[in-house]
Tab-separated table of C-alpha atoms in Angstrom:
chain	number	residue	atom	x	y	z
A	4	UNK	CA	27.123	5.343	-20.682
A	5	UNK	CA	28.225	6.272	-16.970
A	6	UNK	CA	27.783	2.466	-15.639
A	7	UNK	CA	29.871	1.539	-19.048
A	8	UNK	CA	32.378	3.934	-18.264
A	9	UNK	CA	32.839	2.769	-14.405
A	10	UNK	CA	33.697	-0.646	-16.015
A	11	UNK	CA	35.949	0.626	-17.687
A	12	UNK	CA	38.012	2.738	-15.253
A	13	UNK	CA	37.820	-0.847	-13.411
A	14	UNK	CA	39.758	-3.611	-15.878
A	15	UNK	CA	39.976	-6.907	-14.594
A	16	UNK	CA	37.235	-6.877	-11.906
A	17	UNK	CA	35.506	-9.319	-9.630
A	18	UNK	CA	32.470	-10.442	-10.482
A	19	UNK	CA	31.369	-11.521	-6.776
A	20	UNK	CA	32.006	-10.323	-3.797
A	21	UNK	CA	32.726	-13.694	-2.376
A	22	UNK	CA	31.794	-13.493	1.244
A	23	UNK	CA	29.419	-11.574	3.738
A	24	UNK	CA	31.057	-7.748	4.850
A	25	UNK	CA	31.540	-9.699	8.294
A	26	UNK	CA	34.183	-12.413	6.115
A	27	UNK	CA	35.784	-11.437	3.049
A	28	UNK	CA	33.042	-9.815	0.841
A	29	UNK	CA	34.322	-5.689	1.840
A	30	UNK	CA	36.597	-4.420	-1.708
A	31	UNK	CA	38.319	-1.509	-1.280
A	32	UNK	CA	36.288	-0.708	-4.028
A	33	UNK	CA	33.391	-0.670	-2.265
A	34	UNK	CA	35.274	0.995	1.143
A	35	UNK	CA	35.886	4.114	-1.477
A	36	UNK	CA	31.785	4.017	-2.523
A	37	UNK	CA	30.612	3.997	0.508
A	38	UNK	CA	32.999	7.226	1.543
A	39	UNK	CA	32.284	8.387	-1.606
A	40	UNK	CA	28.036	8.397	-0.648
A	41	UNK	CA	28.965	9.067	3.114
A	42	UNK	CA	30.676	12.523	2.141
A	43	UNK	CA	28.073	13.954	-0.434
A	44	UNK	CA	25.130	12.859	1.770
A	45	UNK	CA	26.915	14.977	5.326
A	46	UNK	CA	27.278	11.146	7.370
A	47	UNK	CA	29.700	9.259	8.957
A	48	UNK	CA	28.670	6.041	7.128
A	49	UNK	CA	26.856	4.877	4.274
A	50	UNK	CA	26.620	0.946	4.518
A	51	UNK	CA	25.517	-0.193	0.584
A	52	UNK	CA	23.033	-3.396	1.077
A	53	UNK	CA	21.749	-5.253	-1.985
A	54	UNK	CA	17.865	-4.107	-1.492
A	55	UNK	CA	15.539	-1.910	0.453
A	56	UNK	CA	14.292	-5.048	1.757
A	57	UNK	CA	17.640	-6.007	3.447
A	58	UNK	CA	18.647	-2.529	4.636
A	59	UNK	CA	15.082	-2.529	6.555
A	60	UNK	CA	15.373	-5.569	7.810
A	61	UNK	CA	19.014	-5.312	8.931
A	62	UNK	CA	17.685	-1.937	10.283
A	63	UNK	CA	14.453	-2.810	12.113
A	64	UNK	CA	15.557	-6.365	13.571
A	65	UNK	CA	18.824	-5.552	14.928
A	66	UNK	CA	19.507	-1.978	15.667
A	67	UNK	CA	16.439	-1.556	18.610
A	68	UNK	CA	17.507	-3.018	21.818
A	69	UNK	CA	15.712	-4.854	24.580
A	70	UNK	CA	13.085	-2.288	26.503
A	71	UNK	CA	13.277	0.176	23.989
A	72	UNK	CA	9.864	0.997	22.181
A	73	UNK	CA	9.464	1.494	18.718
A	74	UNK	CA	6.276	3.401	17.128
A	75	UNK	CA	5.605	4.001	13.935
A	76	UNK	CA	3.355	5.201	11.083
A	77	UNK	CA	0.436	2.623	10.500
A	78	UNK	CA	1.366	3.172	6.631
A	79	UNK	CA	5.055	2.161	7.077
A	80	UNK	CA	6.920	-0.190	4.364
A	81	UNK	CA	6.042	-3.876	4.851
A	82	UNK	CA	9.613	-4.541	4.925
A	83	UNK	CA	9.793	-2.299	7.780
A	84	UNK	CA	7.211	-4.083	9.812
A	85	UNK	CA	9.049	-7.403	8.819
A	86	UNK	CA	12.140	-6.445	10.327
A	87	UNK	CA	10.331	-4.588	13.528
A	88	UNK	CA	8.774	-8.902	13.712
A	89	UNK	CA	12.269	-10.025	14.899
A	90	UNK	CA	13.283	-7.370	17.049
A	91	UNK	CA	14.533	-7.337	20.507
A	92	UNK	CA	12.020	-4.356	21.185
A	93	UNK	CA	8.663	-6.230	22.272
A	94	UNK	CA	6.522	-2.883	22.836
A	95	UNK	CA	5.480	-1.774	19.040
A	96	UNK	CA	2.985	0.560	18.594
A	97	UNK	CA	1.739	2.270	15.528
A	98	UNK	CA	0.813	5.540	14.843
A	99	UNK	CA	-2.326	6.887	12.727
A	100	UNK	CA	-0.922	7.800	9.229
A	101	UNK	CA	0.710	11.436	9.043
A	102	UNK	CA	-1.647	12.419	12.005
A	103	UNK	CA	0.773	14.487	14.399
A	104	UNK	CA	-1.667	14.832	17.621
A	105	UNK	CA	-2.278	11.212	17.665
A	106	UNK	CA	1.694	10.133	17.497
A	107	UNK	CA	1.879	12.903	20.325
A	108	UNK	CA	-0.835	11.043	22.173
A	109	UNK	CA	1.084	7.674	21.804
A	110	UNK	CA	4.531	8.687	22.996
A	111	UNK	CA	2.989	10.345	25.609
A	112	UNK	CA	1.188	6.899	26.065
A	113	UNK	CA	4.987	5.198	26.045
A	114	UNK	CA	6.148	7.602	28.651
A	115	UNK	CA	4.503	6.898	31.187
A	116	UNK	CA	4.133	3.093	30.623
A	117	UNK	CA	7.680	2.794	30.652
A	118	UNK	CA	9.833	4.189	33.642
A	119	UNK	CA	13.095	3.440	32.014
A	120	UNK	CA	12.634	5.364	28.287
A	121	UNK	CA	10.883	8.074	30.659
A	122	UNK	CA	14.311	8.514	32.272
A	123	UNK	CA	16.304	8.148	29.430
A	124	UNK	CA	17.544	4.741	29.958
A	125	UNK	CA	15.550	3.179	26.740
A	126	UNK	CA	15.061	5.027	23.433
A	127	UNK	CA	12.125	5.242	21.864
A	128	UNK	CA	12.925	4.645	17.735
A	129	UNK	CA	10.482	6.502	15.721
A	130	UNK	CA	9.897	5.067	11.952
A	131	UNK	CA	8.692	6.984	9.269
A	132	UNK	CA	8.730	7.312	5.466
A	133	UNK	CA	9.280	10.682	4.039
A	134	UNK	CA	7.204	10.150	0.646
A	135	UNK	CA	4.718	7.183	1.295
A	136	UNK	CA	4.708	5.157	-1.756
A	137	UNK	CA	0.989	4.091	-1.589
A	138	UNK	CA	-0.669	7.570	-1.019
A	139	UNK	CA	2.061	9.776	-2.500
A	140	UNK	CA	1.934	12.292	0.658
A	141	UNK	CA	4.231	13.593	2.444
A	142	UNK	CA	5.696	12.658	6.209
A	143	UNK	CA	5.600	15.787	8.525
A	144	UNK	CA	8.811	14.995	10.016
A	145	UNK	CA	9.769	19.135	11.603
A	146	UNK	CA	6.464	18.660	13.633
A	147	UNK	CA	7.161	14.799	14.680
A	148	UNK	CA	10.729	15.497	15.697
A	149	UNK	CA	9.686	18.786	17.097
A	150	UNK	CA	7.413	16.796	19.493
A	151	UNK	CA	9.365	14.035	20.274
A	152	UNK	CA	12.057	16.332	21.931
A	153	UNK	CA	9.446	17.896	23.433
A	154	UNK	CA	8.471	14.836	25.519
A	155	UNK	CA	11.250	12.954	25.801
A	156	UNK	CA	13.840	16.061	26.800
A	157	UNK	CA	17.132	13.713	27.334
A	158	UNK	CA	17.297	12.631	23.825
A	159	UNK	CA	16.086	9.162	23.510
A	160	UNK	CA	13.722	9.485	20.808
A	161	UNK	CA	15.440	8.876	17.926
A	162	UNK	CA	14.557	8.793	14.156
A	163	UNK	CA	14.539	6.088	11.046
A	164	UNK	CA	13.332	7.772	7.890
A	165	UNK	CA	13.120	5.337	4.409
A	166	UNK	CA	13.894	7.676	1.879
A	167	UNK	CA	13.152	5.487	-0.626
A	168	UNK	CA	10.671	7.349	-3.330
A	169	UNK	CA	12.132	10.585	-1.957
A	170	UNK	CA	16.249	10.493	-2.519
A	171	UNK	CA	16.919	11.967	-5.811
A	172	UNK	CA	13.522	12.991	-6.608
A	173	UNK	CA	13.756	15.835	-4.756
A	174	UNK	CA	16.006	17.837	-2.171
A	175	UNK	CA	19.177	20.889	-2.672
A	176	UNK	CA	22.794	19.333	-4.297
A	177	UNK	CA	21.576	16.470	-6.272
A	178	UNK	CA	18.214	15.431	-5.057
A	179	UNK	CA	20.091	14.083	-1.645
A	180	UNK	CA	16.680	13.500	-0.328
A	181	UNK	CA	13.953	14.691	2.349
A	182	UNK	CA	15.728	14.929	4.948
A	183	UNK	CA	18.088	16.976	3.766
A	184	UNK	CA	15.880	19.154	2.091
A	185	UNK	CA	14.163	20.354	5.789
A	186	UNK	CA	17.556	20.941	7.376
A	187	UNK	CA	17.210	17.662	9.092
A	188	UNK	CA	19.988	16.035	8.776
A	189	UNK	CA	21.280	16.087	12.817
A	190	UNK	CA	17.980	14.945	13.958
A	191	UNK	CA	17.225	11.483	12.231
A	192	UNK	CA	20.038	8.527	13.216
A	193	UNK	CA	19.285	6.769	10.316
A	194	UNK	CA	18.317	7.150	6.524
A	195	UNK	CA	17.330	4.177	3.973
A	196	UNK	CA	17.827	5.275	0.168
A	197	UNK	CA	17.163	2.368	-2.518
A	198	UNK	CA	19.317	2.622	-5.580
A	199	UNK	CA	16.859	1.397	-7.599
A	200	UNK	CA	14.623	3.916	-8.131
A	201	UNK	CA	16.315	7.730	-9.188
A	202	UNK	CA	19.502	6.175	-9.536
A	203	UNK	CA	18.195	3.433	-11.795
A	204	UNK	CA	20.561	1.021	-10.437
A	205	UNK	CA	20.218	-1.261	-7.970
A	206	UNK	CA	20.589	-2.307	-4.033
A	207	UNK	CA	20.002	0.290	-1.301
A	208	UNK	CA	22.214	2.308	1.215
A	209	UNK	CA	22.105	2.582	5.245
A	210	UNK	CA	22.671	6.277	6.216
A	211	UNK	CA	24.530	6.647	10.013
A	212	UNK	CA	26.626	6.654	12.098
A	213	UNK	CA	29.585	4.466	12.775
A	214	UNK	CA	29.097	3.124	15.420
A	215	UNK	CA	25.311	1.991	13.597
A	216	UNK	CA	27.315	0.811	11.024
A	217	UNK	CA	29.641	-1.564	13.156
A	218	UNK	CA	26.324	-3.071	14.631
A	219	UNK	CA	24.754	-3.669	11.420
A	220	UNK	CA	27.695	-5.128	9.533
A	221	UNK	CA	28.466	-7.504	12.714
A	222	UNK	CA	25.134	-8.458	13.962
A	223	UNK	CA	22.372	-8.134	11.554
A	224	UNK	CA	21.787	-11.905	10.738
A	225	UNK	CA	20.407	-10.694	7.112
A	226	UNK	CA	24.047	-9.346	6.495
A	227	UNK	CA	25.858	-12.169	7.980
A	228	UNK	CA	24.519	-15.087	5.990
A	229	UNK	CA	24.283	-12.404	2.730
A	230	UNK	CA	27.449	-12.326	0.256
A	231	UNK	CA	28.672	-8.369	-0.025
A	232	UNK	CA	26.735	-6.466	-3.006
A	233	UNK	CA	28.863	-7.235	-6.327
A	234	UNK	CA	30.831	-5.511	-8.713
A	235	UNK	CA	28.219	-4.882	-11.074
A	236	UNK	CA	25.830	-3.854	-7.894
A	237	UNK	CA	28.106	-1.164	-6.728
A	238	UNK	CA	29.552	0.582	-10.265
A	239	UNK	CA	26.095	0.970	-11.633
A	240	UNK	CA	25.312	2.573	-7.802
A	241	UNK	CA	28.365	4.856	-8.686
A	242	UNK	CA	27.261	5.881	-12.118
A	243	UNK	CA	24.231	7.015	-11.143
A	244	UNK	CA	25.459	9.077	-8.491
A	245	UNK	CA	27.632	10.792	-10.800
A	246	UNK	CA	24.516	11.222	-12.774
A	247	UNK	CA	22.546	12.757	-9.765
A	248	UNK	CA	24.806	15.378	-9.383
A	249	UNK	CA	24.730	16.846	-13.182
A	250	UNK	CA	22.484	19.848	-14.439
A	251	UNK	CA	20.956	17.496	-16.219
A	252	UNK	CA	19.102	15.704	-13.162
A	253	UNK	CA	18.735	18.841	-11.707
A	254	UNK	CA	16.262	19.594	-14.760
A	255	UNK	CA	14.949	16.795	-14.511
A	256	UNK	CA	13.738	16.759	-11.173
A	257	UNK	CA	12.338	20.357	-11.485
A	258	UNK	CA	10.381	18.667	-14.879
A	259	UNK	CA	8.447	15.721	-12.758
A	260	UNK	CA	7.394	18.159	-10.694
A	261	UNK	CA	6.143	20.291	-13.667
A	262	UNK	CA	4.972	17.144	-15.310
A	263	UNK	CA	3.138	16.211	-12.657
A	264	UNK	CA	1.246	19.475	-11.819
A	265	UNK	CA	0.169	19.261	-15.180
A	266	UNK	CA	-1.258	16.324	-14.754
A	267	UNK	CA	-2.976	17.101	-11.885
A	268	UNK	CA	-4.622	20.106	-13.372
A	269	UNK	CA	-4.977	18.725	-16.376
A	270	UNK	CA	-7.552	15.529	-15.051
A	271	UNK	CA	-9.232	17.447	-12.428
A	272	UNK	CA	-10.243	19.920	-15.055
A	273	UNK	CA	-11.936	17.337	-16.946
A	274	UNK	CA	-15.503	17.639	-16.982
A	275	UNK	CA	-15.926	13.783	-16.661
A	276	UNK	CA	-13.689	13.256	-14.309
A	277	UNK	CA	-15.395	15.872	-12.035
A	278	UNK	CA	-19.029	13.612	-12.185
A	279	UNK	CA	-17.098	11.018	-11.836
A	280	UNK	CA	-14.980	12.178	-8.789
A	281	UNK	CA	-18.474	13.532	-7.263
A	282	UNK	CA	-20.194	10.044	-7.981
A	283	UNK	CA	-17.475	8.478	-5.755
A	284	UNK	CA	-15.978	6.492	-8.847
A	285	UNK	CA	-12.611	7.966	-8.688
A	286	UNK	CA	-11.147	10.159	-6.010
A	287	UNK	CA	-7.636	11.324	-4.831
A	288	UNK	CA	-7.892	11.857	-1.135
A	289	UNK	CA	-4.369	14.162	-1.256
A	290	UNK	CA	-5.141	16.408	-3.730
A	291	UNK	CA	-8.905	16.892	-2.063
A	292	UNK	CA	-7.738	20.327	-1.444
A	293	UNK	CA	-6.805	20.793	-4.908
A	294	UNK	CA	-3.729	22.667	-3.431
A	295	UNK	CA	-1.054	21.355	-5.329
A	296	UNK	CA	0.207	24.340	-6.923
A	297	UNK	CA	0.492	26.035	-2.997
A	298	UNK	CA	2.143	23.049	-1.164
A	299	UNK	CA	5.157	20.418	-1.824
A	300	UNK	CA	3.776	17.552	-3.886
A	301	UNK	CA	5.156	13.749	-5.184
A	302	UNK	CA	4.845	12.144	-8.304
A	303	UNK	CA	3.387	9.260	-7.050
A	304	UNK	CA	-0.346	9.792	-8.077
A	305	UNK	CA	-2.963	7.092	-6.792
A	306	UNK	CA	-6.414	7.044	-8.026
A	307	UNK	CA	-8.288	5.267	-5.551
A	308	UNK	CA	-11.318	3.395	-7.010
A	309	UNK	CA	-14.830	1.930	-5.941
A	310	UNK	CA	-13.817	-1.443	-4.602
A	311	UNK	CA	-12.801	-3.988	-7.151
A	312	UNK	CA	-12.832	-1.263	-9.686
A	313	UNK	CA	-9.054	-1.222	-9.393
A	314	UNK	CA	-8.668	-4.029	-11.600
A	315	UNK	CA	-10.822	-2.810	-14.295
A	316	UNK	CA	-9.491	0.447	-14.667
A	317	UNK	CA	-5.735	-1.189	-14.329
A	318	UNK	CA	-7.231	-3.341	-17.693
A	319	UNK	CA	-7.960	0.002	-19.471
A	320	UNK	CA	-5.038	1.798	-18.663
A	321	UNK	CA	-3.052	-1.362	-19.865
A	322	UNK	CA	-5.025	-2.014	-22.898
A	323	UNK	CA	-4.292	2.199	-23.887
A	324	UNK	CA	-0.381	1.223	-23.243
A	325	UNK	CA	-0.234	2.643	-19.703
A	326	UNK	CA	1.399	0.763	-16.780
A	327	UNK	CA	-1.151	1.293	-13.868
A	328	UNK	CA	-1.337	-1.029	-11.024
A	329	UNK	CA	-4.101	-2.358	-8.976
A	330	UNK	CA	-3.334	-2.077	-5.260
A	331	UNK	CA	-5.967	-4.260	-2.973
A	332	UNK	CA	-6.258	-5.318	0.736
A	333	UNK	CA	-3.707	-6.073	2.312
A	334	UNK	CA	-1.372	-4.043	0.993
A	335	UNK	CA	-3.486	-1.094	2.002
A	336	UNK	CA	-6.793	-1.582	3.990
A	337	UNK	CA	-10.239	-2.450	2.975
A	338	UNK	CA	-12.048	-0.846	0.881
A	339	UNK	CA	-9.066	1.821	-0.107
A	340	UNK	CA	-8.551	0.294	-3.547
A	341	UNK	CA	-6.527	2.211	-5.993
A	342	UNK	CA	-4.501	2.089	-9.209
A	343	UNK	CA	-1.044	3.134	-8.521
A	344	UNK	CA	0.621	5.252	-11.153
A	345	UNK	CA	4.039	7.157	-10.795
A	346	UNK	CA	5.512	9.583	-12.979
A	347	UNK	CA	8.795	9.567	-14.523
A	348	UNK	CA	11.574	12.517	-16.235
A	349	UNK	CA	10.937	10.488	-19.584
A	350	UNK	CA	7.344	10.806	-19.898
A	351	UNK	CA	6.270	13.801	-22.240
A	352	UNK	CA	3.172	16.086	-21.991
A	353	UNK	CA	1.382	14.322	-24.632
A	354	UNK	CA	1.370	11.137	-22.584
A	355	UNK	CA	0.079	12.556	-19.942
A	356	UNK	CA	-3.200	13.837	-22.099
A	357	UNK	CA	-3.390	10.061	-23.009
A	358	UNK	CA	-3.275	8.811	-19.358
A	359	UNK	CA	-6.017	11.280	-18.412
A	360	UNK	CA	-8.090	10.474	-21.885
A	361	UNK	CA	-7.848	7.159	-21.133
A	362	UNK	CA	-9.011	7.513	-17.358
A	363	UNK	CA	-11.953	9.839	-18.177
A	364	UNK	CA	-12.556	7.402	-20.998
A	365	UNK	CA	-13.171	4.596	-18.488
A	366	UNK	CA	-14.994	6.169	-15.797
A	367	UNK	CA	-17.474	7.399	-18.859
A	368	UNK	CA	-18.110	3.569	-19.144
A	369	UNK	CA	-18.025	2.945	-16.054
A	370	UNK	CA	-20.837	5.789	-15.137
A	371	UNK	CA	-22.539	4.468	-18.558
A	372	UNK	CA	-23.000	0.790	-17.228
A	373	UNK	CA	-24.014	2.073	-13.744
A	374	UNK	CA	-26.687	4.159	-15.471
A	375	UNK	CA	-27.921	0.866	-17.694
A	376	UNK	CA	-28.650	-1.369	-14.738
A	377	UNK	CA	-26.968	-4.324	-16.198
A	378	UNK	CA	-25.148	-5.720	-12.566
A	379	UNK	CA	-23.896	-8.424	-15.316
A	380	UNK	CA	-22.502	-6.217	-17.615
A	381	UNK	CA	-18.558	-5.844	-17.971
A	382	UNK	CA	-16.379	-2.583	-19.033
A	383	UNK	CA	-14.541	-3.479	-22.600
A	384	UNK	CA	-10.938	-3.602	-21.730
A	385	UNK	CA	-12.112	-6.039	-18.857
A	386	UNK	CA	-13.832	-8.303	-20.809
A	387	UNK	CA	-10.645	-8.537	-23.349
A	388	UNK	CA	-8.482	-9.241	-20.232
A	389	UNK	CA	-10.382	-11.976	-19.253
A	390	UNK	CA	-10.659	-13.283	-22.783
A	391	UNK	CA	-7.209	-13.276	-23.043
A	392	UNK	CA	-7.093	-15.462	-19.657
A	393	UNK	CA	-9.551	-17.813	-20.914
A	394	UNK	CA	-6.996	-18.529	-23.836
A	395	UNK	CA	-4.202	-18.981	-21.964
């Protein structure tokens, strides 16, 4: 209704932009967006891209300079990585996932390998995620930024944060992020939102400053030879912006959260999913602690799997009418297999009794095979996915 009634507030629009932002492609339309985003989020520009994949590319290839060093969380966004491929900034050098001491121990590493970030002369650009999409946990950006400053006193450590999974899931005035939420808004130089995920619209949006902005727009080959977002693109951006802001999203947000504590007491209280969880057939390595109802949380909910399980439990989840997906090497590392599952405002209570029936159901088989001995021997919904291939 929103993105309907953008279009028409709008008669007689362009369809296309009709040329990169560097040409012709920048509407005053989108100019008053942009201001719009810049305003509510606290930045001095908000650069609208058409995907997460551009914005961290543009990002990652173009904004990191020759001698600078750029370290990151092993865990970070393959599009991220992509972009960090082309960059001007040679030294790269991952971090373990979420583990504070060891990024400590790297930038400590980086100053004193490299005279000129040591005096302040190079920056050292720091790239996170604030909810990681694979694991569903949570960056520990206070204590990161907190020892960055530390060790590099004049101010050349500097923060990217993709917001992606976390901007308008979460965080005060409209779900406006992680970030934002921990008071951290003066200490990262740039944020990535998509618009494709809380704002179910489409495209994504480069948080900074202006003079990040003027780089990006002018040099960042992936925006150069790219036509401006479209019409379309931007209003449906718009409406759900609009939409963010209501008491409406507001409840919303505080329901996944609900939702998804539910959930999580809800299967770990099962009886079969505790042998099962014990027998090393299913497991969720961040809710080990089963501290969920004491610390901040994300709806993204993994259940990581005995390897190659992934795909049969993603074939019983589907056949019961759940979307679950099977996550292998190498989008995460050996032997980490999982099925992916995310929860959303729409889903109801009742659904989430089926999702954990029909996980319990499966690792039940699953335990029942082991227990027969048959190595040959295939769960049901398995069997009727392959069937189905054989078919086709």
């Amino acid at each position: 209704e929103e993105f309907l009634k953008e279009l028409q507030a709008n008669p007689g629009f362009r369809i296309t932009a009709g040329g990169s932002r560097l040409c012709d492609g920048t509407s005053k339309y989108q100019d008053e967006f942009e201001r719009e985003i810049a305003e509510l989020v606290g930045v001095e520009s908000a650069l609208v891209v058409h995907s997460g994949w551009t914005a961290n590319q543009a990002i990652w290839s173009t904004v990191p300079r020759s001698g600078d060093v750029l370290v990151y969380d092993e865990l970070m966004h393959a599009t991220a990585l992509a972009g960090m491929k082309v960059s001007l900034a040679l030294e790269q050098k991952p971090f373990r996932h979420n583990d504070v001491d060891h990024f400590i121990e790297v930038m400590e590493n980086v100053k004193e390998d490299s005279s000129l970030v040591k005096a302040g002369k190079r920056c050292v650009i720091i790239g996170v995620e604030s909810y990681y999409s694979m694991d569903g946990d949570i960056c520990p950006l206070k204590e990161l930024i907190e020892a960055a400053k530390e060790i590099f006193p004049h101010g050349n450590a500097q923060f990217i944060v993709d917001e992606a999974h976390s901007f308008g899931c979460m965080g005060p005035n409209g779900g406006l992020g992680f970030v934002k939420e921990q008071n951290l808004e003066n200490e990262v130089a740039i944020r990535m939102i998509t618009l494709g995920k809380a704002l179910a619209a489409s495209g994504a949006c480069i948080l900074s400053n202006n003079t990040i902005r003027s780089l990006l727009i002018n040099q960042a080959k992936v925006m150069i030879c790219s036509v401006a977002p479209s019409f379309p693109l931007l209003a449906a951006s718009r409406a759900g912006f609009r939409i963010l802001r209501t008491r409406k999203a507001q409840e919303a947000r505080d329901y996944l959260h609900d939702l998804t504590i539910f959930y999580l007491d809800t299967l770990t209280s099962n009886p079969i999913y505790k042998k099962a969880n014990a027998k090393g057939l299913l497991r969720m390595p961040v809710h080990e602690d089963g501290d969920w109802h004491e610390v901040p949380i994300t709806h993204i909910v993994p259940i990581w799997t005995k390897p190659k399980h992934d795909n049969y439990l993603s074939f019983h989840l589907v056949r019961d009418g759940i979307n679950g997906t099977p996550i292998v090497f190498p989008v995460v590392a050996r032997g980490e297999d999982r099925v992916r599952i995310f929860f959303h405002a729409h889903n109801t209570h009742d659904e989430v009794i089926i999702l954990v029936n029909s996980i319990c159901s499966w690792a039940q088989e699953m335990m029942d095979i082991e227990a027969s001995g048959d190595k040959n021997r295939l769960p049901t919904a398995a069997r009727l996915a392959y069937d189905l291939l054989q078919k086709n």
